[in-house]
Amino acid sequence: MASKPPVHGSSARTEEFVIDLVAEGIENARGPNSASIVVSVDANHTLRIEIEAANELNWELDARIANGSLEIVRAFNDGDGVPDDVIPNWVERVADVVGERLERDR
């Protein structure tokens, strides 16, 4: 995944990493084995999580960390907004792993 400028302006912090979905126990019968993640955090602690995985549409999540867990506020699939009940389980579990890594890095 190419490095991108921060989503929320120059004060944002951006991290890029790859999540091994199999190692994390996030398996989907026909799904990807890994996902590339870009997380941007602005000065107000607003998160933008971008997820790219082979043979899947790209996901973008606006999220926040509250009470030690990551809460998805809005979700986009290839740029289109989607309701919470349309987000696949593997995407939600990737978001949980991202939240755990961000909490650990605090």
mmCIF file of C-alpha atoms in Angstrom:
data_model
loop_
_atom_site.group_PDB
_atom_site.id
_atom_site.type_symbol
_atom_site.label_atom_id
_atom_site.label_comp_id
_atom_site.label_asym_id
_atom_site.label_seq_id
_atom_site.Cartn_x
_atom_site.Cartn_y
_atom_site.Cartn_z
ATOM 1 C CA MET A 1 0.000 0.000 0.000
ATOM 2 C CA ALA A 2 1.467 3.334 -0.986
ATOM 3 C CA SER A 3 1.974 5.883 1.721
ATOM 4 C CA LYS A 4 -0.733 8.524 1.634
ATOM 5 C CA PRO A 5 -0.879 11.996 3.118
ATOM 6 C CA PRO A 6 -2.757 12.185 6.431
ATOM 7 C CA VAL A 7 -6.523 12.231 5.954
ATOM 8 C CA HIS A 8 -7.220 14.912 8.549
ATOM 9 C CA GLY A 9 -4.534 17.475 7.707
ATOM 10 C CA SER A 10 -0.957 18.112 8.675
ATOM 11 C CA SER A 11 -1.454 17.516 12.406
ATOM 12 C CA ALA A 12 -2.564 13.921 11.844
ATOM 13 C CA ARG A 13 -0.481 10.885 12.760
ATOM 14 C CA THR A 14 -0.509 8.068 10.222
ATOM 15 C CA GLU A 15 0.531 4.446 10.726
ATOM 16 C CA GLU A 16 0.709 1.699 8.119
ATOM 17 C CA PHE A 17 0.922 -2.014 8.823
ATOM 18 C CA VAL A 18 -0.179 -5.431 7.594
ATOM 19 C CA ILE A 19 -2.383 -7.749 9.616
ATOM 20 C CA ASP A 20 -1.968 -11.487 9.085
ATOM 21 C CA LEU A 21 -5.611 -12.516 9.273
ATOM 22 C CA VAL A 22 -4.859 -16.211 9.672
ATOM 23 C CA ALA A 23 -2.455 -15.578 12.580
ATOM 24 C CA GLU A 24 -5.076 -13.359 14.244
ATOM 25 C CA GLY A 25 -7.724 -16.084 13.860
ATOM 26 C CA ILE A 26 -9.711 -13.990 11.396
ATOM 27 C CA GLU A 27 -10.487 -16.511 8.712
ATOM 28 C CA ASN A 28 -13.088 -16.329 6.022
ATOM 29 C CA ALA A 29 -13.813 -19.347 3.821
ATOM 30 C CA ARG A 30 -13.031 -17.440 0.641
ATOM 31 C CA GLY A 31 -11.544 -14.327 2.204
ATOM 32 C CA PRO A 32 -8.082 -12.813 2.190
ATOM 33 C CA ASN A 33 -5.130 -14.045 4.248
ATOM 34 C CA SER A 34 -3.852 -10.567 5.082
ATOM 35 C CA ALA A 35 -4.945 -6.952 5.013
ATOM 36 C CA SER A 36 -2.995 -3.732 4.535
ATOM 37 C CA ILE A 37 -4.029 -1.054 6.981
ATOM 38 C CA VAL A 38 -3.547 2.717 7.048
ATOM 39 C CA VAL A 39 -4.678 4.439 10.247
ATOM 40 C CA SER A 40 -4.817 8.209 10.498
ATOM 41 C CA VAL A 41 -5.382 9.890 13.839
ATOM 42 C CA ASP A 42 -6.023 13.617 14.045
ATOM 43 C CA ALA A 43 -5.517 15.986 16.974
ATOM 44 C CA ASN A 44 -9.074 15.261 18.181
ATOM 45 C CA HIS A 45 -8.345 11.498 18.283
ATOM 46 C CA THR A 46 -10.637 10.839 15.322
ATOM 47 C CA LEU A 47 -9.542 7.669 13.533
ATOM 48 C CA ARG A 48 -9.764 6.805 9.841
ATOM 49 C CA ILE A 49 -8.979 3.145 9.229
ATOM 50 C CA GLU A 50 -8.424 2.145 5.616
ATOM 51 C CA ILE A 51 -8.421 -1.590 4.868
ATOM 52 C CA GLU A 52 -7.207 -3.180 1.634
ATOM 53 C CA ALA A 53 -7.286 -6.940 1.166
ATOM 54 C CA ALA A 54 -6.939 -9.168 -1.898
ATOM 55 C CA ASN A 55 -10.178 -9.995 -3.708
ATOM 56 C CA GLU A 56 -12.194 -7.686 -1.423
ATOM 57 C CA LEU A 57 -13.602 -4.214 -1.822
ATOM 58 C CA ASN A 58 -11.714 -1.503 0.056
ATOM 59 C CA TRP A 59 -13.127 -0.481 3.428
ATOM 60 C CA GLU A 60 -12.789 2.849 5.226
ATOM 61 C CA LEU A 61 -13.939 3.162 8.807
ATOM 62 C CA ASP A 62 -14.352 6.293 10.889
ATOM 63 C CA ALA A 63 -13.901 5.185 14.464
ATOM 64 C CA ARG A 64 -13.082 6.228 17.991
ATOM 65 C CA ILE A 65 -11.679 4.488 21.010
ATOM 66 C CA ALA A 66 -13.984 4.682 24.004
ATOM 67 C CA ASN A 67 -13.588 2.818 27.284
ATOM 68 C CA GLY A 68 -10.702 0.787 25.887
ATOM 69 C CA SER A 69 -12.484 -0.540 22.804
ATOM 70 C CA LEU A 70 -12.779 0.624 19.224
ATOM 71 C CA GLU A 71 -16.208 1.817 18.119
ATOM 72 C CA ILE A 72 -17.000 2.144 14.407
ATOM 73 C CA VAL A 73 -18.850 5.414 13.845
ATOM 74 C CA ARG A 74 -19.239 5.248 10.036
ATOM 75 C CA ALA A 75 -18.243 2.754 7.360
ATOM 76 C CA PHE A 76 -17.572 3.123 3.662
ATOM 77 C CA ASN A 77 -17.153 0.384 1.070
ATOM 78 C CA ASP A 78 -15.239 1.606 -1.983
ATOM 79 C CA GLY A 79 -16.352 5.135 -1.106
ATOM 80 C CA ASP A 80 -20.051 4.420 -0.535
ATOM 81 C CA GLY A 81 -21.507 4.718 2.964
ATOM 82 C CA VAL A 82 -22.895 1.479 4.371
ATOM 83 C CA PRO A 83 -25.051 0.702 7.425
ATOM 84 C CA ASP A 84 -23.534 -1.130 10.377
ATOM 85 C CA ASP A 85 -25.327 -4.394 9.600
ATOM 86 C CA VAL A 86 -23.614 -4.632 6.184
ATOM 87 C CA ILE A 87 -20.045 -4.574 7.555
ATOM 88 C CA PRO A 88 -18.596 -8.094 7.213
ATOM 89 C CA ASN A 89 -17.475 -9.861 10.365
ATOM 90 C CA TRP A 90 -13.845 -10.015 9.165
ATOM 91 C CA VAL A 91 -13.762 -6.206 8.733
ATOM 92 C CA GLU A 92 -15.098 -5.674 12.265
ATOM 93 C CA ARG A 93 -12.514 -8.123 13.629
ATOM 94 C CA VAL A 94 -9.718 -6.319 11.742
ATOM 95 C CA ALA A 95 -10.935 -3.078 13.338
ATOM 96 C CA ASP A 96 -10.711 -4.753 16.763
ATOM 97 C CA VAL A 97 -7.095 -5.778 16.062
ATOM 98 C CA VAL A 98 -6.311 -2.205 14.979
ATOM 99 C CA GLY A 99 -7.831 -0.895 18.201
ATOM 100 C CA GLU A 100 -5.780 -3.340 20.281
ATOM 101 C CA ARG A 101 -2.563 -2.305 18.529
ATOM 102 C CA LEU A 102 -3.310 1.384 18.973
ATOM 103 C CA GLU A 103 -4.064 0.898 22.673
ATOM 104 C CA ARG A 104 -0.853 -1.103 23.113
ATOM 105 C CA ASP A 105 1.173 1.666 21.421
ATOM 106 C CA ARG A 106 -0.198 4.403 23.673
#
